[in-house]
Coordinates of C-alpha atoms and ligand atoms in Angstrom, one line a residue:
M276 CA -27.3 -15.9 2.8
V277 CA -26.1 -13.3 0.4
S278 CA -28.8 -11.0 -0.9
G279 CA -27.9 -9.5 -4.2
G280 CA -25.3 -12.2 -4.8
A281 CA -25.8 -12.1 -8.5
G282 CA -24.6 -8.4 -8.6
Y283 CA -21.2 -7.0 -9.1
I284 CA -19.9 -6.8 -5.5
G285 CA -22.2 -9.6 -4.2
S286 CA -20.9 -12.1 -6.7
H287 CA -17.2 -11.5 -5.8
V288 CA -18.1 -11.9 -2.1
V289 CA -20.0 -15.2 -2.9
K290 CA -16.8 -16.5 -4.6
R291 CA -14.7 -15.6 -1.6
L292 CA -17.1 -17.2 0.8
V293 CA -17.1 -20.4 -1.2
E294 CA -13.3 -20.4 -1.4
A295 CA -13.2 -19.9 2.3
G296 CA -15.4 -23.0 2.7
R297 CA -18.4 -21.2 4.0
P298 CA -21.8 -22.5 2.7
V299 CA -23.7 -19.8 0.9
V300 CA -27.2 -19.4 -0.4
V301 CA -27.8 -16.5 -2.8
M302 CA -31.1 -14.6 -3.1
D303 CA -31.4 -12.1 -6.0
N304 CA -34.4 -10.6 -7.8
E305 CA -32.4 -10.1 -11.0
T306 CA -33.4 -6.6 -11.6
T307 CA -29.8 -5.6 -11.9
G308 CA -28.1 -8.9 -11.0
H309 CA -27.3 -11.6 -13.6
R310 CA -27.9 -15.2 -12.6
E311 CA -25.1 -16.4 -15.0
T312 CA -22.7 -14.6 -12.7
V313 CA -23.4 -17.1 -9.9
G314 CA -23.0 -19.9 -12.6
A315 CA -19.5 -18.5 -13.3
V316 CA -18.7 -18.6 -9.5
E317 CA -19.8 -22.3 -9.5
E318 CA -17.5 -23.0 -12.5
L319 CA -14.6 -21.2 -11.1
T320 CA -14.8 -22.8 -7.6
G321 CA -16.2 -26.2 -8.5
W322 CA -19.0 -25.8 -5.9
R323 CA -22.7 -25.6 -6.4
V324 CA -24.2 -22.4 -4.9
P325 CA -27.9 -22.7 -4.0
Y326 CA -29.8 -19.8 -5.7
I327 CA -33.2 -18.4 -5.0
T328 CA -34.8 -16.0 -7.5
G329 CA -36.6 -13.8 -5.0
D330 CA -37.0 -10.4 -3.5
V331 CA -35.8 -9.4 0.0
G332 CA -39.2 -7.7 0.5
D333 CA -40.9 -11.1 0.1
G334 CA -41.1 -12.2 3.8
E335 CA -42.4 -15.7 3.0
A336 CA -39.5 -16.4 0.5
V337 CA -37.0 -15.0 3.0
R338 CA -38.3 -17.0 5.9
R339 CA -38.4 -20.2 3.9
T340 CA -34.8 -19.7 2.7
V341 CA -33.6 -19.0 6.3
E342 CA -35.3 -22.2 7.5
E343 CA -34.3 -24.5 4.7
Y344 CA -30.7 -23.4 4.7
R345 CA -30.4 -22.8 8.4
V346 CA -29.1 -19.3 7.7
G347 CA -27.2 -17.8 10.7
A348 CA -25.7 -14.8 9.0
V349 CA -26.7 -12.5 6.1
M350 CA -24.8 -10.2 3.9
H351 CA -27.2 -7.7 2.4
F352 CA -26.2 -6.2 -1.0
A353 CA -29.5 -6.2 -2.8
A354 CA -30.3 -2.5 -3.4
K355 CA -30.5 0.1 -6.0
S356 CA -27.3 2.1 -6.3
V357 CA -27.4 4.7 -9.1
V358 CA -27.0 8.1 -7.5
A359 CA -28.5 10.1 -10.4
E360 CA -31.5 7.8 -10.6
S361 CA -32.0 8.2 -6.9
V362 CA -32.1 12.0 -7.4
R363 CA -34.7 11.6 -10.2
N364 CA -36.8 9.1 -8.3
P365 CA -36.3 9.4 -4.6
E366 CA -39.4 7.4 -3.7
V367 CA -38.1 4.4 -5.6
Y368 CA -34.9 4.4 -3.5
F369 CA -36.9 4.7 -0.2
T370 CA -39.2 1.9 -1.3
E371 CA -36.6 -0.5 -2.7
N372 CA -33.8 0.1 -0.4
V373 CA -35.3 1.3 2.9
A374 CA -38.9 -0.2 3.0
K375 CA -37.8 -3.5 1.6
G376 CA -34.6 -3.5 3.7
I377 CA -36.5 -2.9 6.9
A378 CA -39.0 -5.7 6.0
F379 CA -36.0 -8.0 5.2
F380 CA -34.2 -7.2 8.5
R381 CA -37.4 -7.8 10.5
T382 CA -38.0 -11.1 8.9
L383 CA -34.4 -12.2 9.4
C384 CA -34.5 -11.2 13.1
E385 CA -37.7 -13.1 13.7
A386 CA -36.4 -16.1 11.8
G387 CA -33.4 -16.3 14.1
V388 CA -30.6 -14.7 12.0
R389 CA -28.0 -13.2 14.4
R390 CA -25.4 -11.6 12.2
I391 CA -25.9 -9.0 9.5
V392 CA -23.3 -7.3 7.3
L393 CA -24.8 -4.4 5.4
S394 CA -23.4 -3.0 2.2
S395 CA -23.2 0.8 2.8
T396 CA -21.5 3.7 1.1
A397 CA -19.3 6.7 1.5
A398 CA -22.2 8.6 0.0
V399 CA -23.6 8.8 3.6
Y400 CA -21.0 11.5 4.3
G401 CA -22.2 13.9 1.5
N402 CA -19.7 16.8 1.0
P403 CA -17.2 16.0 3.7
E404 CA -15.9 18.7 6.1
R405 CA -12.5 17.0 6.1
V406 CA -10.5 14.2 4.4
P407 CA -9.5 11.5 5.0
I408 CA -13.0 10.8 6.3
P409 CA -13.3 8.9 9.6
E410 CA -16.4 7.0 10.5
D411 CA -17.4 9.5 13.2
H412 CA -17.6 12.3 10.6
P413 CA -21.1 13.8 10.4
V414 CA -23.4 12.0 8.0
R415 CA -25.2 14.4 5.7
P416 CA -26.0 12.6 2.5
I417 CA -26.7 14.8 -0.5
N418 CA -28.7 12.3 -2.5
P419 CA -31.4 9.7 -1.8
Y420 CA -29.1 6.8 -2.4
G421 CA -26.8 7.9 0.5
A422 CA -29.8 8.7 2.6
S423 CA -31.3 5.3 2.0
K424 CA -28.1 3.6 3.3
I425 CA -27.8 5.7 6.4
M426 CA -31.4 4.9 7.3
L427 CA -30.7 1.2 7.0
E428 CA -27.7 1.5 9.3
Q429 CA -29.9 3.3 11.8
V430 CA -32.6 0.7 11.5
L431 CA -30.0 -2.0 12.3
G432 CA -29.0 0.0 15.4
W433 CA -32.5 0.1 16.7
L434 CA -33.3 -3.5 15.9
E435 CA -30.3 -4.5 18.0
T436 CA -32.1 -3.0 21.0
T437 CA -35.0 -5.5 20.5
F438 CA -33.4 -8.5 18.9
P439 CA -30.2 -10.4 19.8
I440 CA -28.5 -9.4 16.6
R441 CA -25.1 -7.9 15.9
W442 CA -24.3 -6.1 12.6
V443 CA -21.6 -4.3 10.7
A444 CA -22.1 -1.7 8.0
L445 CA -19.3 -1.4 5.5
R446 CA -19.1 2.1 3.9
Y447 CA -17.5 1.5 0.6
F448 CA -15.5 4.2 -1.2
N449 CA -15.1 3.6 -4.9
A450 CA -15.4 -0.1 -5.6
A451 CA -13.7 -1.1 -8.8
G452 CA -11.8 -3.9 -10.5
A453 CA -12.8 -7.5 -11.2
D454 CA -11.9 -11.1 -10.4
P455 CA -8.7 -11.9 -12.2
S456 CA -10.3 -14.8 -14.1
G457 CA -12.0 -12.1 -16.2
R458 CA -15.3 -13.9 -15.7
L459 CA -16.8 -11.7 -13.0
G460 CA -16.9 -7.9 -13.3
E461 CA -18.8 -4.7 -13.4
R462 CA -21.8 -4.6 -15.7
H463 CA -24.2 -1.7 -15.2
D464 CA -26.6 -0.4 -17.7
P465 CA -26.4 2.5 -18.1
E466 CA -22.8 2.7 -16.9
T467 CA -21.9 5.8 -14.8
H468 CA -18.7 4.7 -13.1
L469 CA -15.3 6.1 -14.2
I470 CA -13.2 3.0 -14.7
P471 CA -15.7 1.1 -16.9
I472 CA -16.4 4.2 -18.9
V473 CA -12.7 4.9 -19.5
L474 CA -12.2 1.3 -20.7
Q475 CA -15.3 1.3 -22.9
A476 CA -13.9 4.4 -24.5
V477 CA -10.5 2.7 -25.0
L478 CA -12.4 -0.3 -26.7
G479 CA -14.4 2.0 -29.0
Q480 CA -17.6 1.0 -27.3
R481 CA -18.2 4.7 -26.8
E482 CA -16.9 7.5 -28.9
R483 CA -15.1 9.2 -26.0
M484 CA -15.3 9.8 -22.3
T485 CA -15.9 13.1 -20.6
V486 CA -13.8 14.3 -17.7
F487 CA -16.3 16.0 -15.4
G488 CA -14.6 19.2 -14.3
T489 CA -11.0 20.3 -14.5
D490 CA -11.2 23.3 -12.2
Y491 CA -11.4 21.6 -8.8
G492 CA -9.0 22.7 -6.1
T493 CA -6.9 19.5 -6.6
P494 CA -3.3 19.2 -7.9
D495 CA -4.5 18.5 -11.5
G496 CA -7.9 20.1 -11.2
T497 CA -9.9 16.8 -11.5
C498 CA -11.7 15.0 -8.7
I499 CA -9.9 12.6 -6.4
R500 CA -11.4 9.3 -5.3
D501 CA -10.3 6.3 -3.1
Y502 CA -10.6 3.3 -5.5
I503 CA -10.8 0.0 -3.7
H504 CA -10.4 -3.4 -5.5
V505 CA -13.5 -5.5 -5.3
L506 CA -11.3 -8.4 -4.1
D507 CA -10.1 -6.3 -1.1
L508 CA -13.7 -5.3 -0.5
A509 CA -14.7 -9.0 -0.6
D510 CA -12.1 -9.7 2.1
A511 CA -13.5 -6.9 4.2
H512 CA -16.9 -8.7 4.3
L513 CA -15.4 -12.0 5.4
L514 CA -13.4 -10.3 8.1
A515 CA -16.4 -8.3 9.3
L516 CA -18.4 -11.5 9.6
A517 CA -15.6 -13.3 11.4
A518 CA -15.3 -10.4 13.8
L519 CA -19.0 -10.5 14.6
E520 CA -18.7 -14.3 15.1
G521 CA -15.8 -13.7 17.4
G522 CA -17.8 -11.4 19.6
H523 CA -16.9 -8.0 18.1
P524 CA -19.6 -5.3 18.8
S525 CA -21.7 -3.9 16.1
G526 CA -20.4 -0.9 14.2
V527 CA -19.7 0.9 11.0
F528 CA -16.4 0.7 9.0
N529 CA -15.1 2.6 6.1
V530 CA -13.6 0.4 3.3
G531 CA -11.0 2.5 1.5
T532 CA -7.3 2.4 1.0
G533 CA -6.7 5.9 2.3
R534 CA -5.0 6.9 -1.0
G535 CA -6.7 9.0 -3.6
H536 CA -6.3 9.1 -7.3
S537 CA -7.5 11.8 -9.7
V538 CA -9.6 11.2 -12.8
L539 CA -6.5 12.1 -15.0
E540 CA -4.4 9.5 -13.1
V541 CA -7.0 6.8 -13.8
I542 CA -7.0 7.7 -17.5
R543 CA -3.2 7.5 -17.5
V544 CA -3.1 4.1 -15.9
A545 CA -5.8 2.9 -18.3
E546 CA -3.6 3.9 -21.2
E547 CA -0.6 2.1 -19.6
V548 CA -2.5 -1.0 -19.0
S549 CA -4.2 -1.2 -22.4
G550 CA -1.4 0.3 -24.5
R551 CA -3.9 2.5 -26.2
T552 CA -5.0 6.1 -26.0
V553 CA -8.2 7.1 -24.2
P554 CA -10.3 9.4 -26.3
V555 CA -11.1 12.2 -23.8
E556 CA -13.0 15.4 -23.8
Y557 CA -13.0 17.9 -21.0
G558 CA -16.4 18.9 -19.7
A559 CA -18.3 20.7 -16.9
R560 CA -18.5 19.4 -13.4
R561 CA -21.1 16.8 -12.7
P562 CA -23.5 18.1 -10.1
G563 CA -23.1 16.7 -6.6
D564 CA -19.5 15.5 -7.0
P565 CA -17.3 16.5 -4.0
P566 CA -13.7 17.3 -5.1
V567 CA -12.0 14.8 -2.8
L568 CA -13.3 11.6 -1.2
V569 CA -10.7 9.6 0.6
A570 CA -11.3 7.2 3.5
D571 CA -9.7 7.1 6.9
G572 CA -9.6 3.3 6.9
S573 CA -7.8 2.8 10.2
R574 CA -10.8 1.3 12.0
L575 CA -11.0 -1.6 9.6
R576 CA -7.2 -2.0 9.6
E577 CA -7.4 -2.5 13.4
L578 CA -9.5 -5.6 12.6
G579 CA -6.6 -6.9 10.5
W580 CA -7.8 -5.8 7.1
K581 CA -5.2 -4.5 4.7
P582 CA -5.8 -3.7 1.0
R583 CA -3.6 -5.9 -1.2
Y584 CA -4.2 -4.1 -4.5
G585 CA -3.6 -0.7 -5.9
L586 CA -4.9 1.4 -8.8
W587 CA -2.8 -0.5 -11.4
D588 CA -4.2 -3.9 -10.4
I589 CA -7.7 -2.5 -10.3
V590 CA -7.5 -1.1 -13.8
A591 CA -5.7 -4.2 -15.1
S592 CA -8.3 -6.6 -13.8
A593 CA -11.1 -4.4 -15.1
W594 CA -9.4 -4.4 -18.4
A595 CA -9.3 -8.2 -18.5
W596 CA -13.1 -8.2 -17.9
H597 CA -14.0 -5.5 -20.3
S598 CA -11.7 -6.5 -23.1
G599 CA -12.5 -10.2 -22.8
D600 CA -8.8 -10.7 -22.7
V601 CA -8.8 -13.7 -20.3
G602 CA -6.1 -15.9 -21.7
D603 CA -6.8 -19.5 -21.0
A604 CA -9.7 -18.8 -18.7
P605 CA -13.1 -20.1 -19.7
R606 CA -15.5 -18.0 -21.8
R607 CA -16.7 -14.9 -19.9
V608 CA -20.5 -14.7 -19.2
Ligands
UDP221 N1 -16.1 10.8 -13.8 C1 -15.8 11.5 -14.9 N2 -16.3 11.0 -16.1 C2 -17.2 10.0 -16.2 C3 -17.6 9.3 -15.0 C4 -17.0 9.8 -13.8 O1 -15.0 12.4 -15.0 O2 -17.7 9.7 -17.2 C5 -15.5 11.3 -12.5 C6 -16.5 11.8 -11.5 O3 -16.8 13.1 -11.7 C7 -15.9 11.5 -10.2 C8 -15.0 10.2 -10.5 O4 -14.9 10.2 -11.9 O5 -15.0 12.5 -9.8 C9 -15.6 8.9 -10.0 O6 -16.9 8.9 -10.4 P1 -17.8 7.5 -10.2 O7 -19.1 7.8 -10.8 O8 -17.0 6.4 -10.7 O9 -17.9 7.4 -8.7 P2 -18.4 8.3 -7.5 O10 -17.2 8.9 -6.8 O11 -19.3 9.4 -8.2 O12 -19.2 7.4 -6.7

């Protein structure tokens, strides 16, 4: 079962699972997910994907789904994930992500699910003491979103002492890019992430984009992030599940390439890919942005994972999605 399978990362993982021949059922409450996305996965793969409109906090719906589809493993994406919103409304994040997540895990454990892969985040590290960041770096989130995810990781750890489950938490760095078909991609409202914002500015969908801070202690003065292609991220989920099925113990893994790119580098690549100029203004720092976030991704590489895509592929695939430039591919949804 994939919770949140109609969302950005969830839908790419559903597609990979289907392509790998693994039966999947999606559960999504459609607050931020879009059902058509799963329809696009069905069209692209030629397979029907059972879909339940439901909330992970609805124990009855979850139990029924686990029984009906004989679910043995769950990938849990369903969550709220806008950092600024979490700062404005912390209680919403602790209710939606933590309280509902705990209820979900408890129902899964009682219904006999044995493997759980949790969508976690580099936001658990807060302002890191050192980069690249290894998994044993202290976790000191600086916003409720990051706090909600570390709590869920801890809950899984404690549930494992009571139930015969094993789990993996994947701490994503900056997920970006899109399926090359141009039919699945990132669609947040409001959009806060750099790559979609840059491309929207290129397309004239916003007047300009603002570079948040040019006075950081980095080579060009702008923040550095570890951008990871959503397809590489999807592979990491399949690998994590396979590892659990092969007897690997529970644990946390960073998902990042180990390479950082500045905001100005992203803008330059977007100009190369699109052949157009990005309308840019230079503004103040955005509160809460650490200067550099780069993963030490060696633990996941030891499991056999290797990122296949770099920044250019990420931006090019996102461009195909945002510009609707999909060649012969079917209409985007
Ligand atoms: N950023 C920016 N302008 C924007 C959005 C983001 O300069 O309109 C910068 C932001 O300050 C950060 C980087 O781009 O350094 C990545 O931001 P994003 O929100 O995509 O991911 P985050 O690292 O905050 O999770």
